[in-house]
Short mmCIF file of C-alpha atoms in Angstrom, two decimals:
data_model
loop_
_atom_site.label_atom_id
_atom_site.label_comp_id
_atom_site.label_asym_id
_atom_site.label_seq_id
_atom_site.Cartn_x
_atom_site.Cartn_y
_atom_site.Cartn_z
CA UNK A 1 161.70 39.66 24.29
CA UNK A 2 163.64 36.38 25.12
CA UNK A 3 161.06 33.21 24.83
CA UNK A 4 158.93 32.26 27.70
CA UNK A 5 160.55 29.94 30.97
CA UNK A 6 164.06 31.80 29.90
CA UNK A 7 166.15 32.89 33.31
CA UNK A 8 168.03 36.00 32.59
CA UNK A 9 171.05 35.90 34.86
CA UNK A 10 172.86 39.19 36.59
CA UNK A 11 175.51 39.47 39.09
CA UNK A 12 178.15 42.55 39.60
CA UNK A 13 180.88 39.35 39.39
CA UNK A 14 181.14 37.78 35.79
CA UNK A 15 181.64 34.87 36.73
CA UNK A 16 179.19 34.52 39.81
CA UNK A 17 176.50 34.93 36.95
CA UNK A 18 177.83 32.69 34.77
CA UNK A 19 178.24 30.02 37.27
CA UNK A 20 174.63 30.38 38.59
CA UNK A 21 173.63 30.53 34.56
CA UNK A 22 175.15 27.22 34.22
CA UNK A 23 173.19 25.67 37.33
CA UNK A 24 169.97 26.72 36.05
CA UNK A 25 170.51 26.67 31.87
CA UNK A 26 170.04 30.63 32.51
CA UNK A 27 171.79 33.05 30.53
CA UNK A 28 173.82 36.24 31.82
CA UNK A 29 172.93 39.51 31.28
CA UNK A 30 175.61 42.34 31.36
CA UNK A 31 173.96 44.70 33.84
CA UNK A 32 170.89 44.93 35.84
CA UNK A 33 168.88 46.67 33.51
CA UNK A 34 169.28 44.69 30.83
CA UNK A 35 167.58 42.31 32.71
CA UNK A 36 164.90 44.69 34.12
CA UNK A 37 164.22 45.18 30.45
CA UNK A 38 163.52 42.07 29.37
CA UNK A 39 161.69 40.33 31.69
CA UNK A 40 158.15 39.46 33.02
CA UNK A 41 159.03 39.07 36.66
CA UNK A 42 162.50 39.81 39.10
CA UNK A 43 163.70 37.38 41.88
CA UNK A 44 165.99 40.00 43.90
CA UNK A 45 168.22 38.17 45.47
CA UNK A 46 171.35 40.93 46.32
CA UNK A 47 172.96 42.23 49.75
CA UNK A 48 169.96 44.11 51.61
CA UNK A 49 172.46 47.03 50.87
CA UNK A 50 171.87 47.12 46.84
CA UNK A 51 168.08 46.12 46.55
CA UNK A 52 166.30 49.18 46.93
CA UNK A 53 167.01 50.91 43.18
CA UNK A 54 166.04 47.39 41.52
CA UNK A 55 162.87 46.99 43.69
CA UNK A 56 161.83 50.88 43.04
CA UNK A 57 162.49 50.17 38.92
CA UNK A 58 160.70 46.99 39.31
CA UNK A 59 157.46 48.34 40.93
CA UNK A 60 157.45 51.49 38.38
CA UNK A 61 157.59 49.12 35.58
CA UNK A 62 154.76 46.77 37.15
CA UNK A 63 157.51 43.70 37.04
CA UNK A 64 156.21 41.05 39.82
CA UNK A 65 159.45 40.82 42.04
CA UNK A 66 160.00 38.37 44.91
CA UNK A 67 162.52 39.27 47.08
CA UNK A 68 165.29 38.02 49.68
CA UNK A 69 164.77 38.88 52.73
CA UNK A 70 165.59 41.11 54.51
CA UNK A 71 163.34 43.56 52.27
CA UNK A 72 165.66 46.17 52.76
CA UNK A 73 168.69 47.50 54.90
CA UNK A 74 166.93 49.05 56.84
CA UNK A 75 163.37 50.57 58.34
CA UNK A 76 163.43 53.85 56.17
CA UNK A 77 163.81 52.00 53.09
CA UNK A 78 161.31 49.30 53.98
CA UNK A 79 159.23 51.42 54.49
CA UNK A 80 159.61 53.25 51.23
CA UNK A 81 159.42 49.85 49.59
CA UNK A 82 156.17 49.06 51.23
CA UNK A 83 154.33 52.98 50.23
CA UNK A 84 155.86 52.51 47.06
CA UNK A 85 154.46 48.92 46.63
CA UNK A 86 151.12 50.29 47.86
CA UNK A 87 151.01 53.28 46.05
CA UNK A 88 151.77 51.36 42.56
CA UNK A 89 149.73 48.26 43.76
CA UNK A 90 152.68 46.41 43.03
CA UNK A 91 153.05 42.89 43.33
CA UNK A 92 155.96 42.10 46.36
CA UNK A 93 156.86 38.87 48.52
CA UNK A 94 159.32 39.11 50.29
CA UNK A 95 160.96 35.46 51.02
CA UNK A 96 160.18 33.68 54.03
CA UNK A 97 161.20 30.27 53.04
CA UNK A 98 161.54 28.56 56.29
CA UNK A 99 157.47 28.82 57.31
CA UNK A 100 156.94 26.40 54.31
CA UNK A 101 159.61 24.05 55.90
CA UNK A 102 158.26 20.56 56.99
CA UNK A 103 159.57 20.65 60.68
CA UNK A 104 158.13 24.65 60.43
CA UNK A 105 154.54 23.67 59.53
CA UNK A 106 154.31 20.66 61.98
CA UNK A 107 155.50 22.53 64.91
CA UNK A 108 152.93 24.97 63.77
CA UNK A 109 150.17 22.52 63.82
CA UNK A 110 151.21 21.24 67.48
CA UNK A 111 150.79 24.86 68.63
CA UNK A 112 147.84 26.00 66.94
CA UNK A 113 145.84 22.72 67.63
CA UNK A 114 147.16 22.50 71.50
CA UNK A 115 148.81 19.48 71.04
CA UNK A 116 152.15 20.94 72.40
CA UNK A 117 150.54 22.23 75.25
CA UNK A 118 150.71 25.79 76.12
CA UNK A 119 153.24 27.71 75.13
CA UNK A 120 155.04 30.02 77.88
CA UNK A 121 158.51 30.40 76.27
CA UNK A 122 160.38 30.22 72.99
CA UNK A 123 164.09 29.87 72.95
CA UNK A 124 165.65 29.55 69.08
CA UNK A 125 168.96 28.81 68.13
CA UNK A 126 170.02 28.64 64.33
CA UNK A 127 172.69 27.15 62.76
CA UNK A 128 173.13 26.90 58.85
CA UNK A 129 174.64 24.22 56.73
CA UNK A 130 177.59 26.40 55.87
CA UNK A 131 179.63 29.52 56.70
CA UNK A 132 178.51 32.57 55.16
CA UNK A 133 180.81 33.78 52.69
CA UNK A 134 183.29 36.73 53.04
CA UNK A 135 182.34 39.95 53.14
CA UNK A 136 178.28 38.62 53.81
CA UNK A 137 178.02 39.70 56.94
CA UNK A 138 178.67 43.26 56.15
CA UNK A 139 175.79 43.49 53.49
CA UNK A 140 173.00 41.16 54.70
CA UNK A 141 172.42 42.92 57.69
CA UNK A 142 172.22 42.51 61.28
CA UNK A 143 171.71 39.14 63.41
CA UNK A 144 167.72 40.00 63.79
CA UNK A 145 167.29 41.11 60.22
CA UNK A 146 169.07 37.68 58.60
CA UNK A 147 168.69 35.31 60.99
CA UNK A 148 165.58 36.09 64.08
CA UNK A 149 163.40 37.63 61.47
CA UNK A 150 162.77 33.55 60.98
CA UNK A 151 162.18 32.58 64.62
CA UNK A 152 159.51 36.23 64.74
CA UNK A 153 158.00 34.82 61.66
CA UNK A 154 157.52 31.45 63.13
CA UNK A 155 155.77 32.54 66.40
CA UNK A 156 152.98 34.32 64.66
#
């Protein structure tokens, strides 16, 4: 067992691992398994395409994971995720990081206290800090999965 705080690093590109190793004084692991092996909980953090067999080993082996969203590519597999997760009483979160985001939570309070008035319409736009990379849009799924799924969580 590697010592306690370690980060065990995997990517399917060498040196994508090692530069995210480097970042975070983590160190690489040659495949995905070795790092399902040795570890005490899994951040799953691939294209929605390639999480489903590392979420399934995770849950069998009772590994706490917290995942990426979206949870999967699509509604058959999130939903396999989710009976899996239940049937195993596995421990999944699935990550929502823009409901913990300053301008997220005050909004929030606005609404919820009445402060903002009532609400009759929501219109979102989005715009991130960078380009995705190549090739990203073809694995993190569609516009509502990536990008919406944040403006759905926010209105609840």
């Amino acid at each position: 067992m590697v010592p306690t705080g370690s980060l065990l690093i995997y990517d399917a590109d060498p040196a994508v691992a090692g530069k995210a190793a480097a970042e975070v004084d983590g160190s690489v692991r040659p495949t995905a398994e070795a790092v399902l092996a040795d570890t005490d909980a899994l951040v799953v953090a691939t294209s929605a395409t390639d999480r489903l067999p590392l979420l399934d080993t995770a849950m069998a082996r009772g590994i706490p994971v917290f995942c990426e969203k979206p949870l999967a590519a699509g509604l058959p597999e999130a939903r396999h995720i989710a009976a899996t997760a239940r049937r195993l009483s596995a421990r999944v979160l699935v990550g929502f990081q823009r409901r913990f985001d300053p301008e997220y939570l005050m909004l929030h309070r606005l609404v919820a206290s009445g402060a903002a008035g009532q609400v009759l319409m929501i219109r979102g736009t989005a715009f991130d800090r960078t380009l995705p990379s190549e090739g990203y849009s073809s694995t993190a799924g569609d516009p509502f999965t990536d990008c919406l799924i944040h403006d759905i969580d926010a209105t609840r």
